Amino acid sequence: MKIVKQDNRLVTPSRATIPFIEGDGVGKEITPVCRAVVDCAVAKAYGGNRSIEWKEVLAGEKAFKETGNWLPDETLEAFREYMVGIKGPLTTPIGEGIRSLNVALRQTLDLYVCMRPVRWFKGTASPLKEPQKVNMVVFRENTEDIYAGIEWGQGTPEAAKFLKFLTEEMGVTEIRFPKTSAFGVKPVSVEGTERLVRAAIEYALKNNRPSVTLVHKGNIMKYTEGGFKRWGYELAHREFAKEIAEGKVVIQDVIADAFLQNTLLTPEKYSVVATLNLNGDYISDQLAAMVGGIGIAPGANICHESRHAIFEATHGTAPDIAGKNRANPSSLLLSSAMMLKYIGWKEASDLMVAAMDKSFVEGKATHDLARFIPNSETLGTVEFGDHLAALIDAT
């Protein structure tokens, strides 16, 4: 049965259909493990009264081999129809087809929030002395900035035409090597900024988080990233003046390079982060590395107006370990836990996270994490999933 939107909230049936993309590379291994652990958590939490009907849809190499299309229309329609879905890592075609399958999914469905929670799991290794101080949620704008894909290659007629426009019509003289330059355009809008910052502030208020930090490079890109900062503050003080005045949330900003330094020195200063697309890419990966690596970093792509959402593994396809039962399914598992909470099944979500907490404290993890944990036990992909399911069943 379908999850539906009513009065700006999701209504989830007891047997919910969830479309999923298996993914390329290690996706073939981590996705079945993830589904099994989710099914176990749902069965345990609700005594068999709730369940998920998994509906596979195609994208990436598997889709191309079966249909000749990297991202079939049927896949996009399934995510539209069923509201909430999940995906494994996808290969981006090189030299042909879609620029990025992930970007195409986000832009086509207008999933403008990339939400990345970052926290430390006790027992996992970290380069920080006090990784427990890292507890942030990144709201990365998903549809604008340089990821809009507006660029022209060096030596192309389009680049020459754009250069002529810049120099002859716009009076631009600062291009150092005009004849050999490629060009890109970075769109940042008022609307795009406002809806992202609004979502970040609403999340902070709902989850009792003390601050929202606007991270930008407005000292250099004064009209795009500087605009993001200004429009973000204006939105905050226009729509959340009461909450700010009552001290329920603090709105602050910081330059992106200073933020990256500060997260290593004083990570406890930051709670919810709102930032543009490229900054968010760098920031979320650095924060993940600070608490154990991107292998345990979950992610969601959400449209807060339509309530559509796709949850995903945040790492790549890792072809070097594909098929070797070594891949870490934690990113997809934690993203699945986020998905369960999003559809209102918090009890099952909590069971999954608690099992992972316990497993890491026991020192039982896949190779990428276990190699840094003293006296650890390395588990294969399947065995790690089986261990989590056993911990859930024993709860």
mmCIF file of C-alpha atoms in Angstrom:
data_model
loop_
_atom_site.group_PDB
_atom_site.id
_atom_site.type_symbol
_atom_site.label_atom_id
_atom_site.label_comp_id
_atom_site.label_asym_id
_atom_site.label_seq_id
_atom_site.Cartn_x
_atom_site.Cartn_y
_atom_site.Cartn_z
ATOM 1 C CA MET A 1 0.000 0.000 0.000
ATOM 2 C CA LYS A 2 1.108 3.548 -0.678
ATOM 3 C CA ILE A 3 2.347 6.146 1.757
ATOM 4 C CA VAL A 4 0.295 9.287 1.122
ATOM 5 C CA LYS A 5 0.483 12.947 2.045
ATOM 6 C CA GLN A 6 -2.397 14.435 4.042
ATOM 7 C CA ASP A 7 -2.360 17.953 5.516
ATOM 8 C CA ASN A 8 1.394 18.272 4.894
ATOM 9 C CA ARG A 9 2.196 15.070 6.759
ATOM 10 C CA LEU A 10 2.751 11.483 5.720
ATOM 11 C CA VAL A 11 0.224 8.777 6.459
ATOM 12 C CA THR A 12 1.870 5.369 6.451
ATOM 13 C CA PRO A 13 -0.183 2.170 6.081
ATOM 14 C CA SER A 14 0.640 -0.881 8.201
ATOM 15 C CA ARG A 15 2.003 -2.589 5.074
ATOM 16 C CA ALA A 16 3.957 0.132 3.291
ATOM 17 C CA THR A 17 5.400 -0.185 -0.207
ATOM 18 C CA ILE A 18 8.934 1.222 -0.427
ATOM 19 C CA PRO A 19 10.669 1.465 -3.821
ATOM 20 C CA PHE A 20 14.392 0.764 -3.726
ATOM 21 C CA ILE A 21 17.340 0.919 -6.091
ATOM 22 C CA GLU A 22 19.774 -1.905 -5.428
ATOM 23 C CA GLY A 23 22.788 0.125 -6.546
ATOM 24 C CA ASP A 24 25.974 -0.699 -8.424
ATOM 25 C CA GLY A 25 29.199 -2.244 -7.144
ATOM 26 C CA VAL A 26 28.795 -3.010 -3.441
ATOM 27 C CA GLY A 27 25.137 -2.035 -3.716
ATOM 28 C CA LYS A 28 24.372 -5.646 -4.699
ATOM 29 C CA GLU A 29 25.707 -6.765 -1.302
ATOM 30 C CA ILE A 30 24.666 -4.048 1.127
ATOM 31 C CA THR A 31 21.083 -3.630 -0.111
ATOM 32 C CA PRO A 32 19.885 -7.186 0.670
ATOM 33 C CA VAL A 33 21.546 -6.967 4.101
ATOM 34 C CA CYS A 34 19.886 -3.625 4.740
ATOM 35 C CA ARG A 35 16.442 -4.898 3.758
ATOM 36 C CA ALA A 36 16.809 -7.919 6.045
ATOM 37 C CA VAL A 37 17.809 -5.807 9.061
ATOM 38 C CA VAL A 38 14.984 -3.325 8.428
ATOM 39 C CA ASP A 39 12.458 -6.165 8.154
ATOM 40 C CA CYS A 40 13.765 -7.619 11.416
ATOM 41 C CA ALA A 41 13.497 -4.274 13.237
ATOM 42 C CA VAL A 42 9.972 -3.620 11.952
ATOM 43 C CA ALA A 43 8.802 -7.115 12.920
ATOM 44 C CA LYS A 44 10.327 -6.804 16.403
ATOM 45 C CA ALA A 45 9.012 -3.289 17.036
ATOM 46 C CA TYR A 46 5.432 -3.991 15.980
ATOM 47 C CA GLY A 47 4.977 -7.699 16.619
ATOM 48 C CA GLY A 48 4.266 -8.454 12.979
ATOM 49 C CA ASN A 49 1.512 -5.848 12.701
ATOM 50 C CA ARG A 50 3.563 -3.677 10.350
ATOM 51 C CA SER A 51 5.775 -4.596 7.419
ATOM 52 C CA ILE A 52 7.440 -3.254 4.306
ATOM 53 C CA GLU A 53 6.721 -4.445 0.799
ATOM 54 C CA TRP A 54 9.942 -3.779 -1.091
ATOM 55 C CA LYS A 55 9.514 -2.716 -4.721
ATOM 56 C CA GLU A 56 12.690 -2.789 -6.808
ATOM 57 C CA VAL A 57 13.139 -0.055 -9.405
ATOM 58 C CA LEU A 58 16.085 0.302 -11.755
ATOM 59 C CA ALA A 59 18.869 2.862 -12.105
ATOM 60 C CA GLY A 60 22.567 2.773 -12.920
ATOM 61 C CA GLU A 61 24.400 -0.091 -14.585
ATOM 62 C CA LYS A 62 21.652 -2.636 -13.915
ATOM 63 C CA ALA A 63 19.094 -0.350 -15.542
ATOM 64 C CA PHE A 64 21.347 0.296 -18.529
ATOM 65 C CA LYS A 65 21.961 -3.407 -19.102
ATOM 66 C CA GLU A 66 18.255 -4.278 -18.870
ATOM 67 C CA THR A 67 16.653 -1.260 -20.537
ATOM 68 C CA GLY A 68 19.396 0.717 -22.303
ATOM 69 C CA ASN A 69 18.567 3.669 -20.040
ATOM 70 C CA TRP A 70 20.582 4.752 -17.004
ATOM 71 C CA LEU A 71 17.549 6.255 -15.271
ATOM 72 C CA PRO A 72 14.225 4.952 -16.672
ATOM 73 C CA ASP A 73 11.128 7.115 -16.432
ATOM 74 C CA GLU A 74 9.418 4.286 -14.550
ATOM 75 C CA THR A 75 11.896 4.703 -11.696
ATOM 76 C CA LEU A 76 11.195 8.410 -11.320
ATOM 77 C CA GLU A 77 7.467 7.757 -11.483
ATOM 78 C CA ALA A 78 7.717 5.111 -8.749
ATOM 79 C CA PHE A 79 9.427 7.538 -6.392
ATOM 80 C CA ARG A 80 6.769 10.147 -7.190
ATOM 81 C CA GLU A 81 3.930 7.688 -6.632
ATOM 82 C CA TYR A 82 5.148 5.994 -3.456
ATOM 83 C CA MET A 83 6.544 9.178 -1.834
ATOM 84 C CA VAL A 84 9.477 7.603 0.045
ATOM 85 C CA GLY A 85 12.273 5.368 -1.230
ATOM 86 C CA ILE A 86 15.849 4.285 -0.692
ATOM 87 C CA LYS A 87 18.841 3.680 -2.954
ATOM 88 C CA GLY A 88 22.253 2.114 -2.946
ATOM 89 C CA PRO A 89 25.326 3.758 -4.534
ATOM 90 C CA LEU A 90 25.154 4.383 -8.278
ATOM 91 C CA THR A 91 27.785 4.537 -10.989
ATOM 92 C CA THR A 92 27.853 7.823 -12.878
ATOM 93 C CA PRO A 93 28.233 7.149 -16.608
ATOM 94 C CA ILE A 94 31.543 8.407 -18.000
ATOM 95 C CA GLY A 95 31.556 10.171 -21.347
ATOM 96 C CA GLU A 96 27.875 9.565 -22.048
ATOM 97 C CA GLY A 97 24.390 9.838 -20.670
ATOM 98 C CA ILE A 98 23.402 11.662 -17.494
ATOM 99 C CA ARG A 99 25.970 13.900 -15.818
ATOM 100 C CA SER A 100 25.148 12.353 -12.432
ATOM 101 C CA LEU A 101 22.348 9.943 -11.603
ATOM 102 C CA ASN A 102 22.193 11.197 -8.026
ATOM 103 C CA VAL A 103 21.929 14.820 -9.136
ATOM 104 C CA ALA A 104 19.320 13.878 -11.746
ATOM 105 C CA LEU A 105 17.135 12.200 -9.110
ATOM 106 C CA ARG A 106 17.414 15.176 -6.762
ATOM 107 C CA GLN A 107 16.693 17.796 -9.387
ATOM 108 C CA THR A 108 13.897 15.936 -11.178
ATOM 109 C CA LEU A 109 11.996 15.333 -7.935
ATOM 110 C CA ASP A 110 13.054 18.714 -6.463
ATOM 111 C CA LEU A 111 14.608 17.051 -3.419
ATOM 112 C CA TYR A 112 16.230 20.286 -2.397
ATOM 113 C CA VAL A 113 17.398 19.293 1.089
ATOM 114 C CA CYS A 114 20.312 16.902 1.426
ATOM 115 C CA MET A 115 20.146 16.041 5.124
ATOM 116 C CA ARG A 116 23.241 14.465 6.675
ATOM 117 C CA PRO A 117 23.263 13.744 10.431
ATOM 118 C CA VAL A 118 26.756 13.298 11.864
ATOM 119 C CA ARG A 119 27.420 11.735 15.255
ATOM 120 C CA TRP A 120 30.030 9.493 16.836
ATOM 121 C CA PHE A 121 29.309 5.872 17.694
ATOM 122 C CA LYS A 122 31.077 4.787 20.871
ATOM 123 C CA GLY A 123 33.675 2.157 20.071
ATOM 124 C CA THR A 124 34.537 3.387 16.581
ATOM 125 C CA ALA A 125 37.909 4.972 15.906
ATOM 126 C CA SER A 126 38.231 8.706 15.284
ATOM 127 C CA PRO A 127 41.175 11.052 14.618
ATOM 128 C CA LEU A 128 39.689 13.427 17.223
ATOM 129 C CA LYS A 129 40.479 13.325 20.928
ATOM 130 C CA GLU A 130 36.851 14.039 21.818
ATOM 131 C CA PRO A 131 34.671 12.786 18.953
ATOM 132 C CA GLN A 132 31.641 12.691 21.254
ATOM 133 C CA LYS A 133 31.468 16.479 20.839
ATOM 134 C CA VAL A 134 30.522 16.054 17.172
ATOM 135 C CA ASN A 135 26.738 16.028 16.863
ATOM 136 C CA MET A 136 25.524 17.983 13.852
ATOM 137 C CA VAL A 137 22.905 17.795 11.154
ATOM 138 C CA VAL A 138 23.905 19.272 7.795
ATOM 139 C CA PHE A 139 21.236 20.774 5.535
ATOM 140 C CA ARG A 140 22.897 20.998 2.127
ATOM 141 C CA GLU A 141 21.048 22.766 -0.699
ATOM 142 C CA ASN A 142 20.627 20.149 -3.406
ATOM 143 C CA THR A 143 19.466 21.842 -6.627
ATOM 144 C CA GLU A 144 21.485 25.023 -7.209
ATOM 145 C CA ASP A 145 25.106 26.213 -7.048
ATOM 146 C CA ILE A 146 27.595 24.647 -9.464
ATOM 147 C CA TYR A 147 25.681 21.346 -9.315
ATOM 148 C CA ALA A 148 23.131 22.925 -11.629
ATOM 149 C CA GLY A 149 25.532 21.699 -14.309
ATOM 150 C CA ILE A 150 25.681 24.920 -16.330
ATOM 151 C CA GLU A 151 29.148 24.867 -17.872
ATOM 152 C CA TRP A 152 30.943 24.870 -21.204
ATOM 153 C CA GLY A 153 34.150 23.055 -22.064
ATOM 154 C CA GLN A 154 37.394 24.716 -23.062
ATOM 155 C CA GLY A 155 37.702 25.188 -26.811
ATOM 156 C CA THR A 156 34.008 24.642 -27.588
ATOM 157 C CA PRO A 157 31.897 27.050 -29.651
ATOM 158 C CA GLU A 158 29.670 27.514 -26.614
ATOM 159 C CA ALA A 159 32.615 28.608 -24.467
ATOM 160 C CA ALA A 160 33.691 31.070 -27.166
ATOM 161 C CA LYS A 161 30.147 32.446 -27.376
ATOM 162 C CA PHE A 162 29.931 32.830 -23.607
ATOM 163 C CA LEU A 163 33.329 34.531 -23.499
ATOM 164 C CA LYS A 164 32.205 36.988 -26.163
ATOM 165 C CA PHE A 165 29.083 37.764 -24.135
ATOM 166 C CA LEU A 166 31.115 38.339 -20.978
ATOM 167 C CA THR A 167 33.697 40.580 -22.566
ATOM 168 C CA GLU A 168 31.662 42.490 -25.141
ATOM 169 C CA GLU A 169 28.285 42.835 -23.436
ATOM 170 C CA MET A 170 29.081 42.580 -19.726
ATOM 171 C CA GLY A 171 32.453 44.360 -19.787
ATOM 172 C CA VAL A 172 34.293 41.589 -17.949
ATOM 173 C CA THR A 173 38.075 42.088 -18.051
ATOM 174 C CA GLU A 174 39.267 39.914 -15.149
ATOM 175 C CA ILE A 175 39.555 36.557 -16.969
ATOM 176 C CA ARG A 176 43.259 35.754 -16.847
ATOM 177 C CA PHE A 177 43.448 33.302 -19.766
ATOM 178 C CA PRO A 178 40.236 33.840 -21.746
ATOM 179 C CA LYS A 179 41.088 31.837 -24.850
ATOM 180 C CA THR A 180 41.830 28.623 -22.939
ATOM 181 C CA SER A 181 39.216 28.863 -20.196
ATOM 182 C CA ALA A 182 36.239 26.648 -19.529
ATOM 183 C CA PHE A 183 33.255 28.380 -17.935
ATOM 184 C CA GLY A 184 30.622 27.544 -15.368
ATOM 185 C CA VAL A 185 27.651 29.434 -13.938
ATOM 186 C CA LYS A 186 26.708 29.320 -10.234
ATOM 187 C CA PRO A 187 23.003 30.107 -9.702
ATOM 188 C CA VAL A 188 21.892 30.879 -6.137
ATOM 189 C CA SER A 189 18.346 32.138 -5.660
ATOM 190 C CA VAL A 190 16.302 33.803 -2.938
ATOM 191 C CA GLU A 191 13.686 31.031 -3.129
ATOM 192 C CA GLY A 192 16.272 28.245 -3.021
ATOM 193 C CA THR A 193 17.972 29.813 -0.023
ATOM 194 C CA GLU A 194 14.782 30.526 1.884
ATOM 195 C CA ARG A 195 13.282 27.064 1.613
ATOM 196 C CA LEU A 196 16.522 25.407 2.718
ATOM 197 C CA VAL A 197 17.037 27.720 5.703
ATOM 198 C CA ARG A 198 13.376 27.402 6.668
ATOM 199 C CA ALA A 199 13.692 23.604 6.682
ATOM 200 C CA ALA A 200 16.849 23.803 8.813
ATOM 201 C CA ILE A 201 15.267 26.119 11.385
ATOM 202 C CA GLU A 202 12.078 24.070 11.586
ATOM 203 C CA TYR A 203 14.178 20.962 12.178
ATOM 204 C CA ALA A 204 16.197 22.690 14.905
ATOM 205 C CA LEU A 205 13.034 23.827 16.703
ATOM 206 C CA LYS A 206 11.308 20.452 16.414
ATOM 207 C CA ASN A 207 14.346 18.571 17.706
ATOM 208 C CA ASN A 208 15.414 21.048 20.417
ATOM 209 C CA ARG A 209 18.685 21.902 18.743
ATOM 210 C CA PRO A 210 20.095 25.228 19.935
ATOM 211 C CA SER A 211 21.454 26.826 16.767
ATOM 212 C CA VAL A 212 21.405 27.017 12.987
ATOM 213 C CA THR A 213 24.666 28.096 11.361
ATOM 214 C CA LEU A 214 24.724 29.505 7.822
ATOM 215 C CA VAL A 215 28.016 28.397 6.257
ATOM 216 C CA HIS A 216 29.074 30.382 3.197
ATOM 217 C CA LYS A 217 31.938 31.991 1.280
ATOM 218 C CA GLY A 218 30.262 35.378 1.035
ATOM 219 C CA ASN A 219 33.497 37.283 1.614
ATOM 220 C CA ILE A 220 34.568 36.313 -1.921
ATOM 221 C CA MET A 221 31.356 35.401 -3.792
ATOM 222 C CA LYS A 222 29.436 38.404 -2.525
ATOM 223 C CA TYR A 223 26.273 38.086 -4.611
ATOM 224 C CA THR A 224 25.799 34.302 -4.599
ATOM 225 C CA GLU A 225 27.132 33.029 -1.276
ATOM 226 C CA GLY A 226 26.832 36.493 0.235
ATOM 227 C CA GLY A 227 23.233 36.492 -0.930
ATOM 228 C CA PHE A 228 22.706 33.109 0.730
ATOM 229 C CA LYS A 229 23.848 34.570 4.047
ATOM 230 C CA ARG A 230 21.734 37.722 3.755
ATOM 231 C CA TRP A 231 18.569 36.003 2.520
ATOM 232 C CA GLY A 232 18.961 33.332 5.194
ATOM 233 C CA TYR A 233 19.072 35.909 7.975
ATOM 234 C CA GLU A 234 16.156 37.818 6.479
ATOM 235 C CA LEU A 235 14.039 34.666 6.311
ATOM 236 C CA ALA A 236 14.945 33.727 9.879
ATOM 237 C CA HIS A 237 14.034 37.104 11.348
ATOM 238 C CA ARG A 238 10.880 37.411 9.246
ATOM 239 C CA GLU A 239 9.394 33.965 9.941
ATOM 240 C CA PHE A 240 10.979 32.949 13.261
ATOM 241 C CA ALA A 241 11.358 36.253 15.115
ATOM 242 C CA LYS A 242 9.361 35.010 18.130
ATOM 243 C CA GLU A 243 11.391 31.821 18.516
ATOM 244 C CA ILE A 244 14.666 33.727 18.169
ATOM 245 C CA ALA A 245 13.579 36.354 20.708
ATOM 246 C CA GLU A 246 12.589 33.621 23.167
ATOM 247 C CA GLY A 247 16.010 31.991 22.831
ATOM 248 C CA LYS A 248 14.647 28.776 21.341
ATOM 249 C CA VAL A 249 17.148 28.947 18.475
ATOM 250 C CA VAL A 250 20.201 31.044 17.630
ATOM 251 C CA ILE A 251 20.922 31.965 14.007
ATOM 252 C CA GLN A 252 24.602 32.523 13.245
ATOM 253 C CA ASP A 253 26.946 32.375 10.282
ATOM 254 C CA VAL A 254 30.562 31.533 9.563
ATOM 255 C CA ILE A 255 32.865 31.601 6.529
ATOM 256 C CA ALA A 256 33.294 28.099 5.084
ATOM 257 C CA ASP A 257 37.055 27.799 5.586
ATOM 258 C CA ALA A 258 36.806 29.016 9.180
ATOM 259 C CA PHE A 259 33.976 26.539 9.744
ATOM 260 C CA LEU A 260 36.099 23.611 8.580
ATOM 261 C CA GLN A 261 38.812 24.653 11.044
ATOM 262 C CA ASN A 262 36.349 25.258 13.872
ATOM 263 C CA THR A 263 34.738 21.834 13.494
ATOM 264 C CA LEU A 264 38.087 20.298 14.423
ATOM 265 C CA LEU A 265 38.744 22.669 17.319
ATOM 266 C CA THR A 266 35.292 23.376 18.782
ATOM 267 C CA PRO A 267 32.729 21.082 17.121
ATOM 268 C CA GLU A 268 30.329 21.489 20.047
ATOM 269 C CA LYS A 269 29.593 25.050 18.857
ATOM 270 C CA TYR A 270 27.572 23.730 15.920
ATOM 271 C CA SER A 271 24.267 21.884 15.903
ATOM 272 C CA VAL A 272 22.333 22.393 12.641
ATOM 273 C CA VAL A 273 24.241 23.612 9.593
ATOM 274 C CA ALA A 274 22.634 25.177 6.498
ATOM 275 C CA THR A 275 24.852 25.626 3.475
ATOM 276 C CA LEU A 276 25.074 25.615 -0.305
ATOM 277 C CA ASN A 277 25.665 22.607 -2.509
ATOM 278 C CA LEU A 278 29.446 22.540 -2.970
ATOM 279 C CA ASN A 279 30.209 23.632 0.590
ATOM 280 C CA GLY A 280 27.841 20.953 1.847
ATOM 281 C CA ASP A 281 29.626 18.285 -0.174
ATOM 282 C CA TYR A 282 32.979 19.082 1.421
ATOM 283 C CA ILE A 283 31.577 19.700 4.903
ATOM 284 C CA SER A 284 29.531 16.517 5.200
ATOM 285 C CA ASP A 285 32.442 14.336 4.081
ATOM 286 C CA GLN A 286 34.887 15.988 6.483
ATOM 287 C CA LEU A 287 32.477 15.632 9.387
ATOM 288 C CA ALA A 288 31.948 11.967 8.509
ATOM 289 C CA ALA A 289 35.708 11.392 8.563
ATOM 290 C CA MET A 290 35.872 12.972 12.020
ATOM 291 C CA VAL A 291 33.557 10.304 13.477
ATOM 292 C CA GLY A 292 34.772 7.195 11.679
ATOM 293 C CA GLY A 293 34.360 7.664 7.955
ATOM 294 C CA ILE A 294 31.788 7.964 5.232
ATOM 295 C CA GLY A 295 30.998 4.267 5.645
ATOM 296 C CA ILE A 296 28.793 5.149 8.640
ATOM 297 C CA ALA A 297 27.377 8.415 7.263
ATOM 298 C CA PRO A 298 23.647 8.354 6.459
ATOM 299 C CA GLY A 299 21.859 10.727 4.106
ATOM 300 C CA ALA A 300 18.421 11.774 2.898
ATOM 301 C CA ASN A 301 17.193 13.912 0.020
ATOM 302 C CA ILE A 302 13.893 15.579 0.868
ATOM 303 C CA CYS A 303 11.339 18.009 -0.535
ATOM 304 C CA HIS A 304 9.630 19.473 2.525
ATOM 305 C CA GLU A 305 6.644 20.749 0.542
ATOM 306 C CA SER A 306 5.724 17.588 -1.363
ATOM 307 C CA ARG A 307 7.150 15.310 1.390
ATOM 308 C CA HIS A 308 8.929 13.171 -1.209
ATOM 309 C CA ALA A 309 12.173 11.695 0.071
ATOM 310 C CA ILE A 310 14.916 9.348 -1.110
ATOM 311 C CA PHE A 311 17.302 7.958 1.493
ATOM 312 C CA GLU A 312 20.699 6.761 0.328
ATOM 313 C CA ALA A 313 24.112 5.349 1.017
ATOM 314 C CA THR A 314 26.421 8.355 0.960
ATOM 315 C CA HIS A 315 29.500 6.471 -0.259
ATOM 316 C CA GLY A 316 30.421 5.283 -3.730
ATOM 317 C CA THR A 317 30.181 1.924 -5.467
ATOM 318 C CA ALA A 318 33.643 0.734 -4.247
ATOM 319 C CA PRO A 319 34.299 -1.612 -7.189
ATOM 320 C CA ASP A 320 37.613 -2.717 -5.661
ATOM 321 C CA ILE A 321 35.808 -4.631 -2.898
ATOM 322 C CA ALA A 322 32.559 -5.463 -4.691
ATOM 323 C CA GLY A 323 31.659 -9.123 -4.447
ATOM 324 C CA LYS A 324 34.128 -9.815 -1.624
ATOM 325 C CA ASN A 325 31.724 -9.636 1.349
ATOM 326 C CA ARG A 326 33.781 -6.763 2.804
ATOM 327 C CA ALA A 327 31.530 -3.754 2.205
ATOM 328 C CA ASN A 328 30.184 -1.841 5.172
ATOM 329 C CA PRO A 329 26.366 -1.568 4.990
ATOM 330 C CA SER A 330 26.214 0.937 7.886
ATOM 331 C CA SER A 331 25.606 4.023 5.759
ATOM 332 C CA LEU A 332 22.602 2.413 4.070
ATOM 333 C CA LEU A 333 21.424 0.936 7.376
ATOM 334 C CA LEU A 334 21.513 4.304 9.140
ATOM 335 C CA SER A 335 19.811 5.914 6.149
ATOM 336 C CA SER A 336 17.125 3.235 6.445
ATOM 337 C CA ALA A 337 16.742 4.085 10.122
ATOM 338 C CA MET A 338 16.263 7.717 9.097
ATOM 339 C CA MET A 339 13.652 6.570 6.590
ATOM 340 C CA LEU A 340 11.732 4.604 9.220
ATOM 341 C CA LYS A 341 11.684 7.629 11.505
ATOM 342 C CA TYR A 342 10.562 9.828 8.599
ATOM 343 C CA ILE A 343 7.528 7.630 7.901
ATOM 344 C CA GLY A 344 6.592 7.569 11.579
ATOM 345 C CA TRP A 345 8.057 4.197 12.571
ATOM 346 C CA LYS A 346 10.449 5.566 15.188
ATOM 347 C CA GLU A 347 10.400 2.429 17.354
ATOM 348 C CA ALA A 348 11.886 0.305 14.568
ATOM 349 C CA SER A 349 14.399 3.042 13.756
ATOM 350 C CA ASP A 350 15.559 3.165 17.377
ATOM 351 C CA LEU A 351 16.055 -0.605 17.441
ATOM 352 C CA MET A 352 18.368 -0.441 14.428
ATOM 353 C CA VAL A 353 20.479 2.384 15.828
ATOM 354 C CA ALA A 354 20.711 0.738 19.253
ATOM 355 C CA ALA A 355 21.902 -2.520 17.672
ATOM 356 C CA MET A 356 24.628 -0.682 15.775
ATOM 357 C CA ASP A 357 25.663 1.141 18.948
ATOM 358 C CA LYS A 358 25.995 -2.167 20.784
ATOM 359 C CA SER A 359 27.849 -3.898 17.955
ATOM 360 C CA PHE A 360 30.496 -1.183 17.758
ATOM 361 C CA VAL A 361 30.958 -1.173 21.543
ATOM 362 C CA GLU A 362 31.491 -4.939 21.299
ATOM 363 C CA GLY A 363 34.149 -4.254 18.654
ATOM 364 C CA LYS A 364 32.238 -6.161 15.990
ATOM 365 C CA ALA A 365 32.295 -4.347 12.652
ATOM 366 C CA THR A 366 33.228 -4.682 9.011
ATOM 367 C CA HIS A 367 36.876 -4.414 7.978
ATOM 368 C CA ASP A 368 36.937 -0.656 7.300
ATOM 369 C CA LEU A 369 36.016 0.077 10.937
ATOM 370 C CA ALA A 370 37.334 -3.011 12.745
ATOM 371 C CA ARG A 371 40.937 -2.436 11.625
ATOM 372 C CA PHE A 372 41.052 0.710 13.779
ATOM 373 C CA ILE A 373 39.302 -0.768 16.847
ATOM 374 C CA PRO A 374 41.545 -2.520 19.415
ATOM 375 C CA ASN A 375 40.657 -6.183 20.072
ATOM 376 C CA SER A 376 37.950 -6.048 17.432
ATOM 377 C CA GLU A 377 36.306 -8.813 15.450
ATOM 378 C CA THR A 378 36.045 -8.282 11.716
ATOM 379 C CA LEU A 379 32.728 -9.352 10.246
ATOM 380 C CA GLY A 380 31.783 -9.738 6.612
ATOM 381 C CA THR A 381 28.935 -7.752 5.108
ATOM 382 C CA VAL A 382 26.419 -10.570 5.540
ATOM 383 C CA GLU A 383 27.711 -11.553 8.984
ATOM 384 C CA PHE A 384 27.490 -7.972 10.233
ATOM 385 C CA GLY A 385 23.861 -7.811 9.125
ATOM 386 C CA ASP A 386 23.152 -11.156 10.794
ATOM 387 C CA HIS A 387 24.727 -9.904 14.017
ATOM 388 C CA LEU A 388 22.598 -6.765 14.025
ATOM 389 C CA ALA A 389 19.465 -8.828 13.430
ATOM 390 C CA ALA A 390 20.401 -11.092 16.349
ATOM 391 C CA LEU A 391 20.906 -8.071 18.616
ATOM 392 C CA ILE A 392 17.506 -6.704 17.566
ATOM 393 C CA ASP A 393 15.808 -10.042 18.183
ATOM 394 C CA ALA A 394 17.421 -10.253 21.623
ATOM 395 C CA THR A 395 16.120 -6.830 22.636
#
